[in-house]
Amino acid sequence: MKKYFFYLSIALVAFVVASCGLKGNHTSSGRAYELLVVVDHGVWDRAAGRALHDALDSDMPGLPQSEPSFRIMYTSPKDYDSTLKLIRNIIIVDIQDIYTKASFKYAKDVYANPQMILTIQAPNEEEFEKFVEENKKTIVDFFTRAEMNRQITLLEEKHSNFISNQVDSLVGCNIWLPSELTNSKTGENFFWASTNTGTADRNFVMYSYPYTDKDTFTKEYFVHKRDSVMQANIPGFKEGVYMSTDSLLTDVRPINVQNSYTMEARGLWRMKGDFMGGPYVSHTRLDEKNQRIITAEIFVYSPDKMKRNLVRQMEASLYTLKLPNEVQQNQIPLGGVSKEAAEQTKK
């Protein structure tokens, strides 16, 4: 319990700018993947609140160590004042017998910008607990995508023109990457860009190859192709050392990008013959116009730091990939949560 009040006290220091009220435009407060839950203390301590806490506290997948999806704060409705209303990510727990069933509603930029407020309504605590347990992935994905959209907005304003030009020259595509990735290497149908730092090192890789059949979109084929590409293009410090994929700790799943099928792979990479390693995320897509496969990947090396925010920040770039004949996408759909008017949320 103490850690939540500790998180809240830190947040309060940053939010004193709101003490004059919420009139006019305000910049939201808080850090990426930090979230405030507005809930009665009794509900928070009972099964309904624990279900929501456990969903938000679930580990982010694909990391070498345990890291929660969000940093959680909470406050009671009576303490939800103008200061706390500036936090960038907020969940409001609304349990009243006026509702006939549990549901989600969200509003964007109500008190500050950027901001996302998700309200979870339910007629009673039992229905609330059941609804949250059935929709915990939706809740996590909703705020994860909201944070990624903020990163994409920043990338749209400022991204590496060099990388965009290289990707266009190599495969005729476009993608937005942070401008800090200043080191690069080009190979046969291959491009690698990196910050090349000793820690918190961020990397982007893209490669292409001909499409043969639907078996291309399997975990086995992906791992085999990735290992062959990385061995040829990302060698280690001496002969016999090269990047490889930890197949056992790699998960693949279908996702929708640009309204088309994409295979997401998420897991760990290792340098064979060395002790280096870390997390990676990749998107593999079919370029129908040219009948080829394009894989865009980010990976991180940061042995002495937490990696959640580094990975999520870079992962957002993958959603900006524009294949030939596509329109640039500057926001990720938030998922199956209905939207309500901002003015209604303020009441």
Coordinates of C-alpha atoms in Angstrom, one line a residue:
M1 CA 0.0 0.0 0.0
K2 CA 2.8 2.4 0.9
K3 CA 4.2 2.4 -2.6
Y4 CA 1.0 3.8 -4.1
F5 CA 1.1 6.8 -1.8
F6 CA 4.8 7.2 -2.6
Y7 CA 4.0 7.3 -6.3
L8 CA 1.2 9.6 -5.7
S9 CA 3.3 12.0 -3.7
I10 CA 5.9 12.2 -6.4
A11 CA 3.1 12.9 -8.9
L12 CA 1.7 15.7 -6.8
V13 CA 5.0 17.6 -6.8
A14 CA 4.9 17.7 -10.6
F15 CA 1.3 18.7 -10.8
V16 CA 1.2 21.8 -8.6
V17 CA 0.8 23.9 -11.8
A18 CA -2.8 22.9 -11.8
S19 CA -3.6 24.6 -8.4
C20 CA -5.1 27.6 -10.2
G21 CA -7.9 25.5 -11.7
L22 CA -8.5 23.9 -15.1
K23 CA -9.5 26.8 -17.2
G24 CA -7.7 27.1 -20.5
N25 CA -5.3 24.7 -22.1
H26 CA -3.0 22.6 -20.0
T27 CA -0.2 20.2 -20.7
S28 CA -0.8 16.8 -19.1
S29 CA 1.4 15.6 -16.3
G30 CA 3.0 12.3 -15.5
R31 CA 5.4 10.0 -17.3
A32 CA 4.9 7.5 -20.1
Y33 CA 3.1 4.4 -18.9
E34 CA 2.1 6.0 -15.6
L35 CA -1.6 5.7 -14.7
L36 CA -4.0 7.0 -12.1
V37 CA -7.0 5.0 -10.9
V38 CA -9.9 7.0 -9.4
V39 CA -11.6 4.5 -7.1
D40 CA -13.1 4.2 -3.6
H41 CA -10.6 2.9 -1.1
G42 CA -12.8 0.1 -0.1
V43 CA -13.4 -1.1 -3.7
W44 CA -9.7 -0.8 -4.4
D45 CA -8.9 -3.2 -1.5
R46 CA -11.6 -5.7 -2.4
A47 CA -11.7 -8.3 -5.2
A48 CA -13.0 -5.8 -7.8
G49 CA -10.1 -3.4 -7.2
R50 CA -7.6 -6.2 -7.1
A51 CA -8.7 -7.5 -10.5
L52 CA -8.1 -4.1 -12.0
H53 CA -4.7 -3.7 -10.2
D54 CA -3.6 -7.1 -11.3
A55 CA -4.5 -6.3 -15.0
L56 CA -2.5 -3.1 -14.9
D57 CA 0.3 -4.7 -13.0
S58 CA 0.7 -7.6 -15.4
D59 CA 4.1 -8.1 -16.9
M60 CA 4.9 -6.6 -20.3
P61 CA 5.6 -9.5 -22.6
G62 CA 8.9 -10.2 -24.3
L63 CA 11.3 -8.7 -21.7
P64 CA 14.2 -10.6 -20.1
Q65 CA 13.0 -9.6 -16.6
S66 CA 9.7 -8.8 -15.0
E67 CA 8.4 -5.3 -15.6
P68 CA 4.8 -4.2 -15.1
S69 CA 2.8 -2.9 -18.0
F70 CA 2.1 0.4 -16.0
R71 CA 3.2 2.3 -13.0
I72 CA 0.1 2.5 -10.9
M73 CA -1.2 5.4 -8.7
Y74 CA -4.6 5.6 -7.2
T75 CA -6.8 8.1 -5.4
S76 CA -10.4 8.3 -4.0
P77 CA -13.1 10.3 -5.9
K78 CA -13.2 12.9 -3.2
D79 CA -9.5 13.6 -3.6
Y80 CA -9.7 13.7 -7.4
D81 CA -9.0 17.4 -7.7
S82 CA -7.9 19.8 -10.4
T83 CA -4.3 18.7 -9.8
L84 CA -4.8 15.1 -10.4
K85 CA -7.1 15.7 -13.3
L86 CA -4.0 16.7 -15.3
I87 CA -2.5 13.2 -15.3
R88 CA -2.1 11.8 -18.8
N89 CA -3.7 8.4 -18.2
I90 CA -6.7 8.0 -15.9
I91 CA -9.1 5.2 -15.1
I92 CA -12.3 6.1 -13.4
V93 CA -14.1 3.3 -11.6
D94 CA -17.9 3.9 -11.7
I95 CA -19.9 1.3 -9.9
Q96 CA -23.6 2.2 -9.5
D97 CA -26.8 0.3 -9.6
I98 CA -28.1 2.6 -12.3
Y99 CA -26.2 0.5 -14.8
T100 CA -27.6 -2.7 -16.3
K101 CA -24.3 -4.1 -17.4
A102 CA -20.6 -3.4 -17.3
S103 CA -19.0 -1.3 -20.1
F104 CA -16.1 0.9 -21.2
K105 CA -16.2 4.5 -22.3
Y106 CA -13.3 6.8 -23.0
A107 CA -12.6 10.5 -23.6
K108 CA -9.5 12.2 -25.0
D109 CA -7.9 15.5 -23.8
V110 CA -10.6 16.4 -21.3
Y111 CA -8.6 18.4 -18.9
A112 CA -5.2 18.4 -20.5
N113 CA -3.3 17.5 -23.7
P114 CA -2.4 14.7 -24.4
Q115 CA -4.7 12.8 -22.1
M116 CA -6.8 9.6 -22.1
I117 CA -9.5 8.9 -19.6
L118 CA -11.1 5.5 -19.5
T119 CA -14.3 5.0 -17.4
I120 CA -15.3 1.5 -16.4
Q121 CA -19.0 1.3 -15.4
A122 CA -20.7 -1.6 -13.7
P123 CA -23.8 -2.2 -11.6
N124 CA -22.0 -3.8 -8.8
E125 CA -18.5 -5.0 -7.7
E126 CA -19.1 -8.6 -8.8
E127 CA -19.9 -7.5 -12.4
F128 CA -17.0 -5.1 -12.4
E129 CA -14.5 -7.8 -11.3
K130 CA -15.8 -10.2 -13.9
F131 CA -15.8 -7.6 -16.7
V132 CA -12.2 -6.5 -15.9
E133 CA -10.9 -10.1 -15.8
E134 CA -12.5 -10.8 -19.2
N135 CA -11.2 -7.6 -20.7
K136 CA -7.8 -7.1 -19.0
K137 CA -5.9 -7.4 -22.4
T138 CA -8.3 -4.7 -23.8
I139 CA -7.4 -2.4 -20.9
V140 CA -3.7 -2.9 -21.2
D141 CA -3.8 -2.5 -25.0
F142 CA -5.9 0.6 -24.8
F143 CA -3.4 2.6 -22.8
T144 CA -0.4 1.1 -24.5
R145 CA -1.7 2.2 -27.9
A146 CA -2.6 5.6 -26.4
E147 CA 1.1 6.0 -25.3
M148 CA 2.4 4.8 -28.7
N149 CA 0.1 7.3 -30.5
R150 CA 1.8 10.0 -28.5
Q151 CA 5.2 8.8 -29.6
I152 CA 4.0 8.6 -33.2
T153 CA 2.8 12.2 -33.0
L154 CA 6.3 13.2 -31.8
L155 CA 7.9 11.2 -34.6
E156 CA 5.7 12.8 -37.2
E157 CA 7.0 16.2 -36.1
K158 CA 10.6 15.1 -35.7
H159 CA 12.1 11.9 -37.1
S160 CA 15.2 10.8 -38.9
N161 CA 15.0 12.0 -42.5
F162 CA 18.2 10.0 -43.2
I163 CA 16.6 6.7 -42.2
S164 CA 13.4 7.6 -44.1
N165 CA 15.4 8.2 -47.2
Q166 CA 17.5 5.1 -46.8
V167 CA 14.4 2.9 -46.4
D168 CA 12.8 4.6 -49.4
S169 CA 15.9 3.9 -51.5
L170 CA 16.3 0.3 -50.3
V171 CA 12.7 -0.9 -50.4
G172 CA 10.6 2.0 -51.6
C173 CA 8.8 2.4 -48.3
N174 CA 8.7 5.0 -45.6
I175 CA 9.0 4.8 -41.8
W176 CA 9.6 7.2 -38.9
L177 CA 12.4 6.5 -36.5
P178 CA 13.9 8.7 -33.7
S179 CA 16.7 11.0 -35.0
E180 CA 19.0 9.7 -32.3
L181 CA 19.7 6.6 -34.4
T182 CA 22.7 8.2 -36.2
N183 CA 24.8 5.1 -37.0
S184 CA 23.8 2.8 -39.9
K185 CA 24.8 -0.1 -42.1
T186 CA 23.4 -1.2 -45.5
G187 CA 23.6 -4.7 -46.9
E188 CA 21.8 -6.7 -49.6
N189 CA 18.1 -5.9 -49.0
F190 CA 19.1 -5.0 -45.5
F191 CA 19.3 -1.8 -43.4
W192 CA 20.4 -1.3 -39.8
A193 CA 20.4 1.9 -37.8
S194 CA 21.5 2.3 -34.2
T195 CA 22.2 4.8 -31.4
N196 CA 25.4 2.9 -30.8
T197 CA 25.5 3.6 -27.1
G198 CA 26.9 1.5 -24.4
T199 CA 23.6 1.3 -22.6
A200 CA 20.0 2.1 -23.6
D201 CA 21.1 1.3 -27.1
R202 CA 18.2 1.4 -29.6
N203 CA 18.3 -0.3 -32.9
F204 CA 16.2 -0.6 -36.1
V205 CA 16.5 -3.3 -38.7
M206 CA 14.6 -3.8 -42.0
Y207 CA 15.1 -6.5 -44.6
S208 CA 13.1 -8.0 -47.5
Y209 CA 12.9 -11.2 -49.4
P210 CA 10.6 -12.8 -52.0
Y211 CA 7.1 -14.1 -50.9
T212 CA 6.6 -17.8 -51.6
D213 CA 3.6 -19.1 -49.8
K214 CA 1.6 -18.8 -46.6
D215 CA 4.1 -20.8 -44.6
T216 CA 6.2 -17.6 -44.7
F217 CA 4.0 -16.4 -41.8
T218 CA 5.0 -19.0 -39.3
K219 CA 7.2 -18.8 -36.2
E220 CA 9.6 -21.5 -37.6
Y221 CA 10.1 -19.7 -40.9
F222 CA 10.5 -16.3 -39.2
V223 CA 13.1 -17.5 -36.8
H224 CA 15.1 -19.3 -39.5
K225 CA 15.0 -16.2 -41.8
R226 CA 15.9 -13.8 -39.0
D227 CA 18.8 -15.9 -37.9
S228 CA 20.2 -16.2 -41.4
V229 CA 19.9 -12.4 -42.0
M230 CA 21.3 -11.4 -38.6
Q231 CA 24.3 -13.8 -38.9
A232 CA 25.2 -12.3 -42.3
N233 CA 24.7 -8.7 -41.3
I234 CA 25.2 -8.2 -37.5
P235 CA 28.5 -10.0 -36.6
G236 CA 30.0 -9.8 -33.1
F237 CA 33.4 -8.6 -32.0
K238 CA 35.2 -11.7 -33.3
E239 CA 34.7 -14.5 -35.7
G240 CA 32.0 -17.0 -34.7
V241 CA 30.0 -14.4 -32.7
Y242 CA 26.7 -13.2 -34.2
M243 CA 23.2 -12.3 -33.4
S244 CA 20.7 -15.2 -33.0
T245 CA 17.0 -15.6 -31.9
D246 CA 15.9 -17.3 -28.7
S247 CA 13.2 -19.4 -30.3
L248 CA 11.8 -20.7 -27.0
L249 CA 11.3 -17.2 -25.8
T250 CA 9.8 -15.8 -29.0
D251 CA 6.0 -15.5 -29.4
V252 CA 4.2 -14.6 -32.7
R253 CA 0.7 -13.4 -33.2
P254 CA -1.4 -11.8 -36.0
I255 CA -2.1 -8.1 -35.7
N256 CA -3.7 -5.5 -37.9
V257 CA -1.5 -2.7 -39.4
Q258 CA -2.7 -0.5 -42.2
N259 CA -5.8 -2.7 -42.3
S260 CA -3.8 -5.7 -43.4
Y261 CA -2.4 -8.8 -41.9
T262 CA 0.9 -8.4 -40.0
M263 CA 2.8 -11.0 -38.0
E264 CA 4.2 -9.6 -34.8
A265 CA 7.1 -11.4 -33.3
R266 CA 8.3 -10.5 -29.7
G267 CA 11.0 -12.1 -27.7
L268 CA 14.7 -12.2 -26.9
W269 CA 17.9 -12.0 -29.1
R270 CA 21.3 -13.2 -28.0
M271 CA 24.8 -12.9 -29.4
K272 CA 26.0 -16.4 -30.0
G273 CA 29.4 -16.8 -28.4
D274 CA 29.0 -13.7 -26.2
F275 CA 26.9 -12.6 -23.2
M276 CA 25.0 -9.8 -24.9
G277 CA 21.3 -10.0 -25.4
G278 CA 18.0 -8.2 -25.0
P279 CA 14.4 -7.8 -26.3
Y280 CA 13.2 -7.3 -29.8
V281 CA 9.8 -6.7 -31.6
S282 CA 9.3 -7.2 -35.3
H283 CA 6.5 -6.7 -37.8
T284 CA 6.5 -8.9 -40.9
R285 CA 4.2 -7.8 -43.8
L286 CA 3.4 -8.7 -47.3
D287 CA 4.1 -6.1 -50.0
E288 CA 1.4 -7.3 -52.4
K289 CA 2.5 -4.9 -55.2
N290 CA 6.0 -6.4 -55.4
Q291 CA 5.2 -9.9 -54.0
R292 CA 7.8 -9.7 -51.3
I293 CA 8.0 -9.9 -47.5
I294 CA 9.2 -6.9 -45.6
T295 CA 10.3 -7.3 -42.0
A296 CA 10.8 -4.2 -39.8
E297 CA 12.3 -4.8 -36.3
I298 CA 13.5 -2.9 -33.3
F299 CA 15.8 -4.3 -30.6
V300 CA 17.3 -2.9 -27.5
Y301 CA 20.5 -3.5 -25.6
S302 CA 20.4 -2.1 -22.1
P303 CA 21.7 -4.5 -19.5
D304 CA 21.7 -2.1 -16.6
K305 CA 18.3 -0.4 -17.1
M306 CA 14.6 -1.3 -17.2
K307 CA 13.6 -1.8 -20.8
R308 CA 9.8 -1.4 -21.0
N309 CA 9.7 2.2 -22.1
L310 CA 12.7 1.8 -24.4
V311 CA 11.0 -1.0 -26.2
R312 CA 7.6 0.6 -26.4
Q313 CA 9.1 3.9 -27.6
M314 CA 10.8 2.1 -30.5
E315 CA 7.9 -0.3 -31.1
A316 CA 5.7 2.7 -32.0
S317 CA 7.9 3.3 -35.0
L318 CA 6.9 0.0 -36.5
Y319 CA 3.3 1.1 -36.9
T320 CA 4.5 4.0 -39.1
L321 CA 5.8 1.7 -41.8
K322 CA 4.2 2.6 -45.1
L323 CA 4.4 0.1 -47.9
P324 CA 4.1 1.1 -51.6
N325 CA 0.6 2.3 -52.5
E326 CA -0.3 2.9 -48.8
V327 CA -1.2 6.1 -47.0
Q328 CA 1.0 7.1 -44.1
Q329 CA -0.6 6.1 -40.8
N330 CA -0.1 8.6 -38.0
Q331 CA -2.3 6.9 -35.3
I332 CA -3.0 3.3 -34.1
P333 CA -6.7 2.4 -33.6
L334 CA -7.4 2.2 -29.9
G335 CA -9.4 -1.0 -30.0
G336 CA -12.9 -2.0 -29.0
V337 CA -13.7 0.8 -26.5
S338 CA -16.5 3.3 -27.3
K339 CA -15.9 7.0 -27.1
E340 CA -17.9 9.5 -25.1
A341 CA -18.0 13.3 -25.4
A342 CA -15.4 15.2 -23.4
E343 CA -18.0 17.5 -21.9
Q344 CA -20.0 14.5 -20.5
T345 CA -16.8 13.2 -18.8
K346 CA -16.2 16.6 -17.1
K347 CA -19.6 16.5 -15.4

